[in-house]
PDB file of C-alpha atoms in Angstrom:
ATOM      1  CA  MET A  18     -16.785  -0.195   5.666  1.00  0.00           C
ATOM      2  CA  LEU A  19     -16.482   0.731   9.371  1.00  0.00           C
ATOM      3  CA  GLU A  20     -20.230   0.660   9.982  1.00  0.00           C
ATOM      4  CA  THR A  21     -20.506  -2.764   8.324  1.00  0.00           C
ATOM      5  CA  PHE A  22     -17.585  -4.098  10.370  1.00  0.00           C
ATOM      6  CA  LEU A  23     -19.065  -2.839  13.652  1.00  0.00           C
ATOM      7  CA  ALA A  24     -22.537  -4.165  12.786  1.00  0.00           C
ATOM      8  CA  GLU A  25     -21.125  -7.614  12.036  1.00  0.00           C
ATOM      9  CA  ALA A  26     -19.041  -7.530  15.220  1.00  0.00           C
ATOM     10  CA  SER A  27     -22.129  -6.587  17.197  1.00  0.00           C
ATOM     11  CA  ARG A  28     -24.031  -9.620  15.898  1.00  0.00           C
ATOM     12  CA  SER A  29     -21.243 -12.110  16.604  1.00  0.00           C
ATOM     13  CA  PRO A  30     -20.790 -13.729  20.028  1.00  0.00           C
ATOM     14  CA  LEU A  31     -17.652 -12.926  22.006  1.00  0.00           C
ATOM     15  CA  ILE A  32     -15.068 -15.657  21.446  1.00  0.00           C
ATOM     16  CA  TRP A  33     -11.784 -15.296  23.329  1.00  0.00           C
ATOM     17  CA  SER A  34      -8.717 -14.933  21.031  1.00  0.00           C
ATOM     18  CA  VAL A  35     -11.029 -14.507  18.034  1.00  0.00           C
ATOM     19  CA  ASN A  36     -13.077 -11.347  18.603  1.00  0.00           C
ATOM     20  CA  ASP A  37     -12.584 -10.113  22.174  1.00  0.00           C
ATOM     21  CA  CYS A  38     -11.940  -6.396  22.696  1.00  0.00           C
ATOM     22  CA  ALA A  39      -8.248  -6.541  21.738  1.00  0.00           C
ATOM     23  CA  MET A  40      -8.758  -8.918  18.816  1.00  0.00           C
ATOM     24  CA  MET A  41     -11.435  -6.588  17.430  1.00  0.00           C
ATOM     25  CA  LEU A  42      -8.655  -4.077  16.775  1.00  0.00           C
ATOM     26  CA  ALA A  43      -6.594  -6.718  14.986  1.00  0.00           C
ATOM     27  CA  ASN A  44      -9.667  -7.831  13.021  1.00  0.00           C
ATOM     28  CA  TRP A  45     -10.305  -4.242  11.935  1.00  0.00           C
ATOM     29  CA  TRP A  46      -6.664  -3.814  10.886  1.00  0.00           C
ATOM     30  CA  GLN A  47      -6.912  -7.062   8.901  1.00  0.00           C
ATOM     31  CA  VAL A  48     -10.061  -5.855   7.106  1.00  0.00           C
ATOM     32  CA  ARG A  49      -8.339  -2.585   6.204  1.00  0.00           C
ATOM     33  CA  HIS A  50      -4.868  -3.897   5.309  1.00  0.00           C
ATOM     34  CA  GLY A  51      -5.153  -7.642   4.686  1.00  0.00           C
ATOM     35  CA  VAL A  52      -2.610  -8.480   7.406  1.00  0.00           C
ATOM     36  CA  ASP A  53      -3.396  -9.952  10.826  1.00  0.00           C
ATOM     37  CA  PRO A  54      -1.230  -8.068  13.342  1.00  0.00           C
ATOM     38  CA  ALA A  55      -2.186 -10.447  16.155  1.00  0.00           C
ATOM     39  CA  ALA A  56      -1.822 -13.794  14.359  1.00  0.00           C
ATOM     40  CA  HIS A  57       0.735 -14.850  16.969  1.00  0.00           C
ATOM     41  CA  LEU A  58      -1.915 -14.530  19.703  1.00  0.00           C
ATOM     42  CA  ARG A  59      -4.858 -16.213  17.974  1.00  0.00           C
ATOM     43  CA  GLY A  60      -5.811 -19.465  19.600  1.00  0.00           C
ATOM     44  CA  THR A  61      -3.431 -18.980  22.528  1.00  0.00           C
ATOM     45  CA  TYR A  62      -6.221 -18.349  25.068  1.00  0.00           C
ATOM     46  CA  SER A  63      -9.840 -19.415  25.371  1.00  0.00           C
ATOM     47  CA  THR A  64     -11.125 -17.794  28.566  1.00  0.00           C
ATOM     48  CA  GLU A  65     -11.223 -14.338  30.112  1.00  0.00           C
ATOM     49  CA  SER A  66      -8.709 -15.448  32.734  1.00  0.00           C
ATOM     50  CA  GLU A  67      -6.266 -16.672  30.084  1.00  0.00           C
ATOM     51  CA  CYS A  68      -6.763 -13.441  28.133  1.00  0.00           C
ATOM     52  CA  LEU A  69      -5.944 -11.404  31.225  1.00  0.00           C
ATOM     53  CA  SER A  70      -2.763 -13.468  31.676  1.00  0.00           C
ATOM     54  CA  VAL A  71      -1.685 -12.639  28.106  1.00  0.00           C
ATOM     55  CA  VAL A  72      -2.383  -8.948  28.743  1.00  0.00           C
ATOM     56  CA  GLU A  73      -0.516  -9.040  32.061  1.00  0.00           C
ATOM     57  CA  ARG A  74       2.545 -10.727  30.506  1.00  0.00           C
ATOM     58  CA  ALA A  75       2.635  -7.966  27.881  1.00  0.00           C
ATOM     59  CA  GLY A  76       2.665  -5.291  30.599  1.00  0.00           C
ATOM     60  CA  GLY A  77      -1.006  -4.287  30.371  1.00  0.00           C
ATOM     61  CA  ILE A  78      -3.484  -3.587  27.598  1.00  0.00           C
ATOM     62  CA  ILE A  79      -1.783  -0.347  26.551  1.00  0.00           C
ATOM     63  CA  ALA A  80       1.569  -2.114  26.204  1.00  0.00           C
ATOM     64  CA  LEU A  81      -0.014  -5.013  24.312  1.00  0.00           C
ATOM     65  CA  VAL A  82      -1.823  -2.779  21.817  1.00  0.00           C
ATOM     66  CA  GLU A  83       1.282  -0.595  21.507  1.00  0.00           C
ATOM     67  CA  GLN A  84       3.472  -3.626  20.668  1.00  0.00           C
ATOM     68  CA  ILE A  85       1.018  -4.908  18.074  1.00  0.00           C
ATOM     69  CA  ALA A  86       0.467  -1.438  16.568  1.00  0.00           C
ATOM     70  CA  ALA A  87       4.219  -0.808  16.314  1.00  0.00           C
ATOM     71  CA  GLY A  88       4.669  -4.168  14.619  1.00  0.00           C
ATOM     72  CA  VAL A  89       2.459  -3.099  11.712  1.00  0.00           C
ATOM     73  CA  GLY A  90       3.527   0.541  11.574  1.00  0.00           C
ATOM     74  CA  ALA A  91       0.386   2.127  13.032  1.00  0.00           C
ATOM     75  CA  LYS A  92       1.070   5.751  13.957  1.00  0.00           C
ATOM     76  CA  ARG A  93       0.288   7.254  17.377  1.00  0.00           C
ATOM     77  CA  LEU A  94      -2.401   9.925  17.279  1.00  0.00           C
ATOM     78  CA  GLN A  95      -3.410  12.893  19.365  1.00  0.00           C
ATOM     79  CA  TYR A  96      -6.740  13.369  17.567  1.00  0.00           C
ATOM     80  CA  PRO A  97      -8.317  10.039  16.583  1.00  0.00           C
ATOM     81  CA  VAL A  98     -11.162   9.924  14.068  1.00  0.00           C
ATOM     82  CA  ALA A  99     -13.674   7.263  13.090  1.00  0.00           C
ATOM     83  CA  GLY A 100     -11.917   3.984  12.372  1.00  0.00           C
ATOM     84  CA  ASP A 101      -8.851   4.670  14.490  1.00  0.00           C
ATOM     85  CA  ILE A 102      -7.991   2.367  17.392  1.00  0.00           C
ATOM     86  CA  GLY A 103      -7.132   3.082  20.982  1.00  0.00           C
ATOM     87  CA  VAL A 104      -7.235   2.148  24.628  1.00  0.00           C
ATOM     88  CA  ILE A 105      -9.878   3.741  26.836  1.00  0.00           C
ATOM     89  CA  GLU A 106     -10.680   3.606  30.523  1.00  0.00           C
ATOM     90  CA  VAL A 107     -14.251   3.170  31.746  1.00  0.00           C
ATOM     91  CA  HIS A 108     -15.054   2.890  35.470  1.00  0.00           C
ATOM     92  CA  GLY A 109     -11.439   2.029  36.265  1.00  0.00           C
ATOM     93  CA  HIS A 110     -11.117  -0.687  33.608  1.00  0.00           C
ATOM     94  CA  GLN A 111      -9.064  -0.363  30.429  1.00  0.00           C
ATOM     95  CA  PHE A 112     -10.354  -1.638  27.088  1.00  0.00           C
ATOM     96  CA  ALA A 113      -9.107  -1.820  23.518  1.00  0.00           C
ATOM     97  CA  ALA A 114     -11.577   0.098  21.345  1.00  0.00           C
ATOM     98  CA  ILE A 115     -12.333   1.375  17.850  1.00  0.00           C
ATOM     99  CA  MET A 116     -13.509   4.961  17.322  1.00  0.00           C
ATOM    100  CA  GLY A 117     -16.985   4.595  15.814  1.00  0.00           C
ATOM    101  CA  PRO A 118     -18.597   6.888  13.235  1.00  0.00           C
ATOM    102  CA  THR A 119     -20.576   8.709  15.959  1.00  0.00           C
ATOM    103  CA  GLY A 120     -17.460   9.585  17.970  1.00  0.00           C
ATOM    104  CA  ARG A 121     -18.064   6.862  20.544  1.00  0.00           C
ATOM    105  CA  TRP A 122     -15.338   4.369  21.353  1.00  0.00           C
ATOM    106  CA  MET A 123     -16.707   0.921  20.486  1.00  0.00           C
ATOM    107  CA  VAL A 124     -15.733  -2.078  22.624  1.00  0.00           C
ATOM    108  CA  LYS A 125     -16.630  -5.718  22.038  1.00  0.00           C
ATOM    109  CA  ALA A 126     -18.940  -6.836  24.833  1.00  0.00           C
ATOM    110  CA  GLU A 127     -20.216 -10.239  25.798  1.00  0.00           C
ATOM    111  CA  ARG A 128     -23.353  -9.408  23.846  1.00  0.00           C
ATOM    112  CA  GLY A 129     -22.774  -7.044  20.960  1.00  0.00           C
ATOM    113  CA  MET A 130     -20.748  -3.862  21.185  1.00  0.00           C
ATOM    114  CA  ALA A 131     -20.694  -1.145  23.848  1.00  0.00           C
ATOM    115  CA  GLY A 132     -20.213   2.495  22.849  1.00  0.00           C
ATOM    116  CA  HIS A 133     -18.532   4.947  25.216  1.00  0.00           C
ATOM    117  CA  ARG A 134     -18.194   8.719  24.959  1.00  0.00           C
ATOM    118  CA  CYS A 135     -14.935   9.205  26.795  1.00  0.00           C
ATOM    119  CA  GLY A 136     -11.355  10.262  26.401  1.00  0.00           C
ATOM    120  CA  PHE A 137      -8.636   7.848  25.410  1.00  0.00           C
ATOM    121  CA  LEU A 138      -5.358   6.825  26.979  1.00  0.00           C
ATOM    122  CA  LYS A 139      -3.551   6.168  23.678  1.00  0.00           C
ATOM    123  CA  ALA A 140      -4.679   5.982  20.057  1.00  0.00           C
ATOM    124  CA  TRP A 141      -3.275   4.875  16.700  1.00  0.00           C
ATOM    125  CA  SER A 142      -4.221   5.361  13.068  1.00  0.00           C
ATOM    126  CA  VAL A 143      -5.614   2.540  10.993  1.00  0.00           C
TER     127      VAL A 143
END
């Protein structure tokens, strides 16, 4: 299921408030549980700048993901495994990511998905 989800996400173009890096986490949760934890944010922004404003108003990407995760009962983790979600930092930038089957954190990129072998700032179970 995870590999299929990531492959489909890789083939789809980045569309703000539909499948950007944070919405990928919500999309994955929806595939797994049938509930969209970020329905209240869908369609509220359509550019990177507007997305960054939403993130800033929430207190940052960690705070935004934390609020959404808490709203659906996702549990904080110390040892994430494939399919879990988290926030990572790469070259000074924070991203919402999904732990892929190879142990890389997968982030929606403008073209496809980017995989990063790195630590995480916070993670939650899916």
